[in-house]
Coordinates of N, CA and C in Angstrom, one line a residue:
X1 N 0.8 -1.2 0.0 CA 0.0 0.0 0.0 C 0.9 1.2 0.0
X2 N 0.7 2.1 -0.6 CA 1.3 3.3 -0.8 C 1.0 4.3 -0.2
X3 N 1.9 5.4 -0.1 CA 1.8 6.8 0.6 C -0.2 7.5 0.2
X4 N -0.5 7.9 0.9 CA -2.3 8.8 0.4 C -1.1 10.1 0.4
X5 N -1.6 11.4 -0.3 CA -1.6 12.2 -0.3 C -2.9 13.0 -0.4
X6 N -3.4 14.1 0.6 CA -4.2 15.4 0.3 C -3.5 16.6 -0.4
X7 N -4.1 16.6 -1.2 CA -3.2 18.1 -1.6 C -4.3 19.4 -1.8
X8 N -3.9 20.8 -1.3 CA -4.7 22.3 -1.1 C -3.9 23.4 -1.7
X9 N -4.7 24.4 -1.8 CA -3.9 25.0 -3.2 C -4.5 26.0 -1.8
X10 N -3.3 27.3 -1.4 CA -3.0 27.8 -0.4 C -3.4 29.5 -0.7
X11 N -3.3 30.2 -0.1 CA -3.8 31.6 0.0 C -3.0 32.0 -1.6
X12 N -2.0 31.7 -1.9 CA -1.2 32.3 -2.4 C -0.9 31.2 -4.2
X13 N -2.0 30.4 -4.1 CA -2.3 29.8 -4.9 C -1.3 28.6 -5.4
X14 N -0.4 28.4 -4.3 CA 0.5 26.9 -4.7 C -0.3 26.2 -3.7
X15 N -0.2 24.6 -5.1 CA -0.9 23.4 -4.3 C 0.3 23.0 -3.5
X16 N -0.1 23.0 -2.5 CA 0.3 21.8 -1.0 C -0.1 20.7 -0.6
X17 N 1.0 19.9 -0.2 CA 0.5 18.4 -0.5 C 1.5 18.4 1.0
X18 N 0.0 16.9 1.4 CA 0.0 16.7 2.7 C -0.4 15.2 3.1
X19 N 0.6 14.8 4.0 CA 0.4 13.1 4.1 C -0.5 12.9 5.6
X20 N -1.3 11.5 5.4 CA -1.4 11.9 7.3 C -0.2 10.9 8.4
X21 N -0.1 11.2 8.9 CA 0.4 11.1 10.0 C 0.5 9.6 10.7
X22 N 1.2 8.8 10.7 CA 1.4 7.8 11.2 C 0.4 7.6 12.7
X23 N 0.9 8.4 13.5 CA 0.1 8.3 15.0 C -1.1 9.3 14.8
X24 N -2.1 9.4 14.7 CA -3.0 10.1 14.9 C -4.4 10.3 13.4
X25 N -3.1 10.1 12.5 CA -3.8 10.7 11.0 C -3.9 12.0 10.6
X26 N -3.5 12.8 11.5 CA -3.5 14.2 11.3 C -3.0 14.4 9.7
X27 N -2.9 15.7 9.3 CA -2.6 16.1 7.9 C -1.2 16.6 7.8
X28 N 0.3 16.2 7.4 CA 1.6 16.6 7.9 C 2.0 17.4 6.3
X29 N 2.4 18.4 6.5 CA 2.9 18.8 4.7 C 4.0 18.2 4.7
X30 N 4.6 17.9 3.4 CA 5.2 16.8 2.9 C 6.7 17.3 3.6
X31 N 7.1 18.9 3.7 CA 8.3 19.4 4.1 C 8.3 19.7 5.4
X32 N 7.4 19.1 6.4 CA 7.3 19.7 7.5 C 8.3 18.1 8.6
X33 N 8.5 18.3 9.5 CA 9.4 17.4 10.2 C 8.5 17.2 11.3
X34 N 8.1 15.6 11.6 CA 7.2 15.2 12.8 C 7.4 14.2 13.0
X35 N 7.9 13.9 14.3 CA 8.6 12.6 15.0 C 7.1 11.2 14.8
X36 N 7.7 10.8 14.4 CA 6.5 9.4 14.7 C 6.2 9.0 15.9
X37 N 6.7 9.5 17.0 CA 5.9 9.4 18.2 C 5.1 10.5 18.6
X38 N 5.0 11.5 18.0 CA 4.0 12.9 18.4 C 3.2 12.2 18.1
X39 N 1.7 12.7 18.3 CA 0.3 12.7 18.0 C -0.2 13.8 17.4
X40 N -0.9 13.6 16.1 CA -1.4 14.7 15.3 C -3.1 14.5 15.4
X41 N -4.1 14.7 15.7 CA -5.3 14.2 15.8 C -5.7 14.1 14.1
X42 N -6.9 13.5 13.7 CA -7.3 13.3 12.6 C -7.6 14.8 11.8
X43 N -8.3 15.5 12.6 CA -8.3 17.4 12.5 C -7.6 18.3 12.4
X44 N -6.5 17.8 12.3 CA -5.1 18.7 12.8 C -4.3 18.7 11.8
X45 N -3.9 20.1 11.5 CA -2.7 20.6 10.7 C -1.1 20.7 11.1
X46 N -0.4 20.2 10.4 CA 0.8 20.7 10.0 C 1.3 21.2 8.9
X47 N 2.0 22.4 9.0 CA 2.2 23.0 7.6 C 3.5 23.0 7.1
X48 N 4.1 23.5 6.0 CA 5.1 23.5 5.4 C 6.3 23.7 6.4
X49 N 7.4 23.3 6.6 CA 8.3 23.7 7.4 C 8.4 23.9 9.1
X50 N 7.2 23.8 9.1 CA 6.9 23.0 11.0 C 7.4 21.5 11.4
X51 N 7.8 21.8 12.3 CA 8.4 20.7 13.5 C 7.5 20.1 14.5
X52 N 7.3 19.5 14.8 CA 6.8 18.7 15.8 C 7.6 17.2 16.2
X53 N 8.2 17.6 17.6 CA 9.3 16.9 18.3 C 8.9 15.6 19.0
X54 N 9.8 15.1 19.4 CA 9.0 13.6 20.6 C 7.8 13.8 21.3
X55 N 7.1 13.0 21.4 CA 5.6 12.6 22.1 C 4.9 14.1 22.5
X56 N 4.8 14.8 21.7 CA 4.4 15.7 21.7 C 3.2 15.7 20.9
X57 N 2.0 16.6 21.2 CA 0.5 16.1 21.1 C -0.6 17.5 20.2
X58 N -1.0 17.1 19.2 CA -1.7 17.9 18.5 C -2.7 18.1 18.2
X59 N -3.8 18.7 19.3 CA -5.3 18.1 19.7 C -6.1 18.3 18.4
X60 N -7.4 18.1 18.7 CA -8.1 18.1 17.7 C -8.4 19.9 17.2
X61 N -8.9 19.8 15.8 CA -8.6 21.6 15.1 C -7.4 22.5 15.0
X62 N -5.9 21.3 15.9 CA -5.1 22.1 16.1 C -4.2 22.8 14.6
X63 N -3.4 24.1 14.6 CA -2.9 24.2 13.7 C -1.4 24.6 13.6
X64 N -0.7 24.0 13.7 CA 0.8 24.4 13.8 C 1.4 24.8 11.9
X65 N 1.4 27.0 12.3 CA 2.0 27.2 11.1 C 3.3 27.1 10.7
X66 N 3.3 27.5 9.4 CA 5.1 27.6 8.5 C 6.1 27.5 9.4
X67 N 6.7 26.7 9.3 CA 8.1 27.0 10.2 C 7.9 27.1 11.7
X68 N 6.6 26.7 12.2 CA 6.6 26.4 14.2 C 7.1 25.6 14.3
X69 N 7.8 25.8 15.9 CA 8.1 24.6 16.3 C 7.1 23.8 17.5
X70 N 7.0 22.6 17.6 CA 6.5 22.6 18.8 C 7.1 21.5 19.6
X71 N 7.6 21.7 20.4 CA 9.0 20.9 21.3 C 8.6 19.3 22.0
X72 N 9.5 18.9 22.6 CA 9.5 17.7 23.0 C 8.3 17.7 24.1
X73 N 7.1 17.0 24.4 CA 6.3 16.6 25.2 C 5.1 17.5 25.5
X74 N 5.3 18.4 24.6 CA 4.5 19.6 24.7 C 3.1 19.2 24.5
X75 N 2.0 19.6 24.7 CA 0.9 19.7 24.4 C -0.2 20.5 23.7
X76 N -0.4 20.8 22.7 CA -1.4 22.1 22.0 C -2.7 21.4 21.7
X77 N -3.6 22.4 22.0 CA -4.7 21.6 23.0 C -5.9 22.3 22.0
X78 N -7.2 22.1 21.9 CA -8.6 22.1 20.9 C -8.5 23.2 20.4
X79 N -8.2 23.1 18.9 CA -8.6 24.4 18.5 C -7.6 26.0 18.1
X80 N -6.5 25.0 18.7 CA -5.4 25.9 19.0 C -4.8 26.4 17.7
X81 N -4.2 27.5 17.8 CA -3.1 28.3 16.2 C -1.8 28.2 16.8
X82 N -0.8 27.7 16.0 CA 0.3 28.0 16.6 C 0.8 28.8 15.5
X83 N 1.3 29.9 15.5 CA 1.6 31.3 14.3 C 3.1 30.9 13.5
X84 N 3.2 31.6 12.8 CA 4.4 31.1 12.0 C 5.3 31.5 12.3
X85 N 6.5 30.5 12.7 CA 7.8 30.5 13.3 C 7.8 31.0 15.0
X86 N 6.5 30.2 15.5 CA 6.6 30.2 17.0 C 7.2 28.9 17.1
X87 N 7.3 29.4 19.1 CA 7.7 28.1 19.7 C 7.0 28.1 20.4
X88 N 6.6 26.3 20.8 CA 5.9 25.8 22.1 C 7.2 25.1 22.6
X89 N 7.8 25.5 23.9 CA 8.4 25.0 24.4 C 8.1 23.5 25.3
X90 N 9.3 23.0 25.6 CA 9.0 21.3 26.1 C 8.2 21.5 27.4
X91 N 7.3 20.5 27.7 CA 6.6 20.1 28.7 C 5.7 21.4 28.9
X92 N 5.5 22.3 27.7 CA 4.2 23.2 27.9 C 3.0 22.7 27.4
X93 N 1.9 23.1 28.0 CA 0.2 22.8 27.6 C -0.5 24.2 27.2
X94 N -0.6 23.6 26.0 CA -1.3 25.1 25.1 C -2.9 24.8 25.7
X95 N -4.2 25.7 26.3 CA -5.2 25.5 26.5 C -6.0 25.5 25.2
X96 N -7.4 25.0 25.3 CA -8.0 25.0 24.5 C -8.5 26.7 23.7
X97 N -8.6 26.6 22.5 CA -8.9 27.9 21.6 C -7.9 29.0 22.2
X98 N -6.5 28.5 22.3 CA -5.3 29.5 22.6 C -4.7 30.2 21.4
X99 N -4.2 31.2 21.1 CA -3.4 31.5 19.8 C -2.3 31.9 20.3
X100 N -1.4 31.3 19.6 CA 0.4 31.7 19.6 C 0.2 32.7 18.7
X101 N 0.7 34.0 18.5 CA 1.3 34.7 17.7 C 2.3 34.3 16.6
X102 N 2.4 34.8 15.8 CA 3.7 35.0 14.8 C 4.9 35.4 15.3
X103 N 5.9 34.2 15.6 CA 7.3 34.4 16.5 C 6.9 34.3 17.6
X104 N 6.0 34.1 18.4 CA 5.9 34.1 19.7 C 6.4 33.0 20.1
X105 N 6.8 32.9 21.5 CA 7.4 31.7 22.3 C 6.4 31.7 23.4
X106 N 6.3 30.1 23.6 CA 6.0 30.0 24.9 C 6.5 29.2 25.5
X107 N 7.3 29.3 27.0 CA 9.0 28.8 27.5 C 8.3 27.5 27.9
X108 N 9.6 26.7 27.8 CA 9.5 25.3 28.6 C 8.5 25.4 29.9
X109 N 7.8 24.6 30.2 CA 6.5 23.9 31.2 C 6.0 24.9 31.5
X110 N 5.4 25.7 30.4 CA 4.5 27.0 30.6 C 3.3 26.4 30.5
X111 N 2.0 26.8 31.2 CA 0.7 26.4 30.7 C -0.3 27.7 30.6
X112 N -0.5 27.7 29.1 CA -1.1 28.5 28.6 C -2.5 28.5 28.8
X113 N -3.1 29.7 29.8 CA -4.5 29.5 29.8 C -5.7 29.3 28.5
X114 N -6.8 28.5 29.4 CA -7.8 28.3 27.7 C -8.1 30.0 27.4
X115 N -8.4 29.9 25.9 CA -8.5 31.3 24.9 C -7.8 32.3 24.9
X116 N -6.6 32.4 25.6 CA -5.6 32.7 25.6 C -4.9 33.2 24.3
X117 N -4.9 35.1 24.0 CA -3.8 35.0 22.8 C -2.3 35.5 23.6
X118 N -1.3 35.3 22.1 CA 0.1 35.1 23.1 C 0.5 36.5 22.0
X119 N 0.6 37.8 21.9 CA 0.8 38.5 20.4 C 2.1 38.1 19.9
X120 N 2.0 38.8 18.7 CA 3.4 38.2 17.8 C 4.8 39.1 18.4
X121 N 5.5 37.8 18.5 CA 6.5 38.2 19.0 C 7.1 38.4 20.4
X122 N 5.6 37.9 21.4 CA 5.9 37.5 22.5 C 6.5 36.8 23.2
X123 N 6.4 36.6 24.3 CA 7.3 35.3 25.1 C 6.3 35.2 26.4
X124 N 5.8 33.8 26.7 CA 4.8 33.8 27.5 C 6.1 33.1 28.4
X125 N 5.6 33.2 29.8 CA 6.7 32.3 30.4 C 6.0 31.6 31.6
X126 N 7.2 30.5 31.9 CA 6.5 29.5 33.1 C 6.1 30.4 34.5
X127 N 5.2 29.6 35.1 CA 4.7 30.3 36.1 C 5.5 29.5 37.3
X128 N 6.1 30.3 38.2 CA 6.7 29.1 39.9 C 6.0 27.5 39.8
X129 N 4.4 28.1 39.5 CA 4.0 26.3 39.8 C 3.9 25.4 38.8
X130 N 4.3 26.2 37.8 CA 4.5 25.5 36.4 C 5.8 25.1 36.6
X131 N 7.1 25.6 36.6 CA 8.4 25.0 37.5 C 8.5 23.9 38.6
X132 N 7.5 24.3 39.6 CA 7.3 23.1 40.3 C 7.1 22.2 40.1
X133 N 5.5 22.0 39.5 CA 4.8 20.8 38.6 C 6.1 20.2 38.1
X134 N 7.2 20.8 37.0 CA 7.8 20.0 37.0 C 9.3 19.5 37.4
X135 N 9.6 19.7 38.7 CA 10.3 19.9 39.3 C 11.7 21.1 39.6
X136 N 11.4 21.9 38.6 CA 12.5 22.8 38.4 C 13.2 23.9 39.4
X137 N 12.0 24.4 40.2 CA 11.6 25.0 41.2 C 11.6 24.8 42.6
X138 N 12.5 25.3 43.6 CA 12.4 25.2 44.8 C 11.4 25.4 45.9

């Protein structure tokens, strides 16, 4: 059995072509880099030149744009945008209907409240009990 391909012709009028995803079935563009242990849900985008690292999780509606990253263990949660050439740092949890900005970071074991926007070019950062939680913190 062979590769399926989706392919979508984009704001800018080039077709993009998109495989699903080993764990999940999500939608992966062909140049985008995604560990076969992440989870992409069946609803879920990845786009050209996005990353998605170890066992890291891509809920359902989620959308990780051009060139995001989203780190090892991290979580991006219903509904979520991740903006083009953000980061979700490791052991962060994006809330439900959150938006990452364009360039925006959000630091290692941050948890991003639900509906939550992050603007472009921000840096959201861990909270003490977000450090705690994962033991970083004294």
């Amino acid at each position: 059995m062979g590769i399926s391909y989706v392919e979508f012709e984009d704001e800018a009028g080039v077709l993009r072509r998109y495989r699903k995803h080993v764990n999940g079935r999500g939608l992966v563009a062909t140049t985008a880099k995604v560990d076969p242990t992440a989870f992409v849900d069946p609803t879920a985008y990845v786009d050209p030149g996005a990353e998605v690292q170890r066992n890291a999780s891509i809920g359902p509606g989620g959308w990780v744009d051009r060139d995001a990253i989203v780190a090892e263990r991290a979580v991006v949660g219903v509904n979520v945008h991740v903006g083009r050439r953000a980061v979700v740092g490791r052991n962060a949890v994006v809330g439900p209907y959150a938006v990452i900005g364009e360039g925006a970071r959000v630091q290692n074991g941050a948890r991003v409240p639900r509906e939550f926007s992050i603007a472009e070019g921000d840096e959201f950062r861990a909270s003490s009990d977000d450090l705690r939680r994962l033991g970083l913190a004294a």
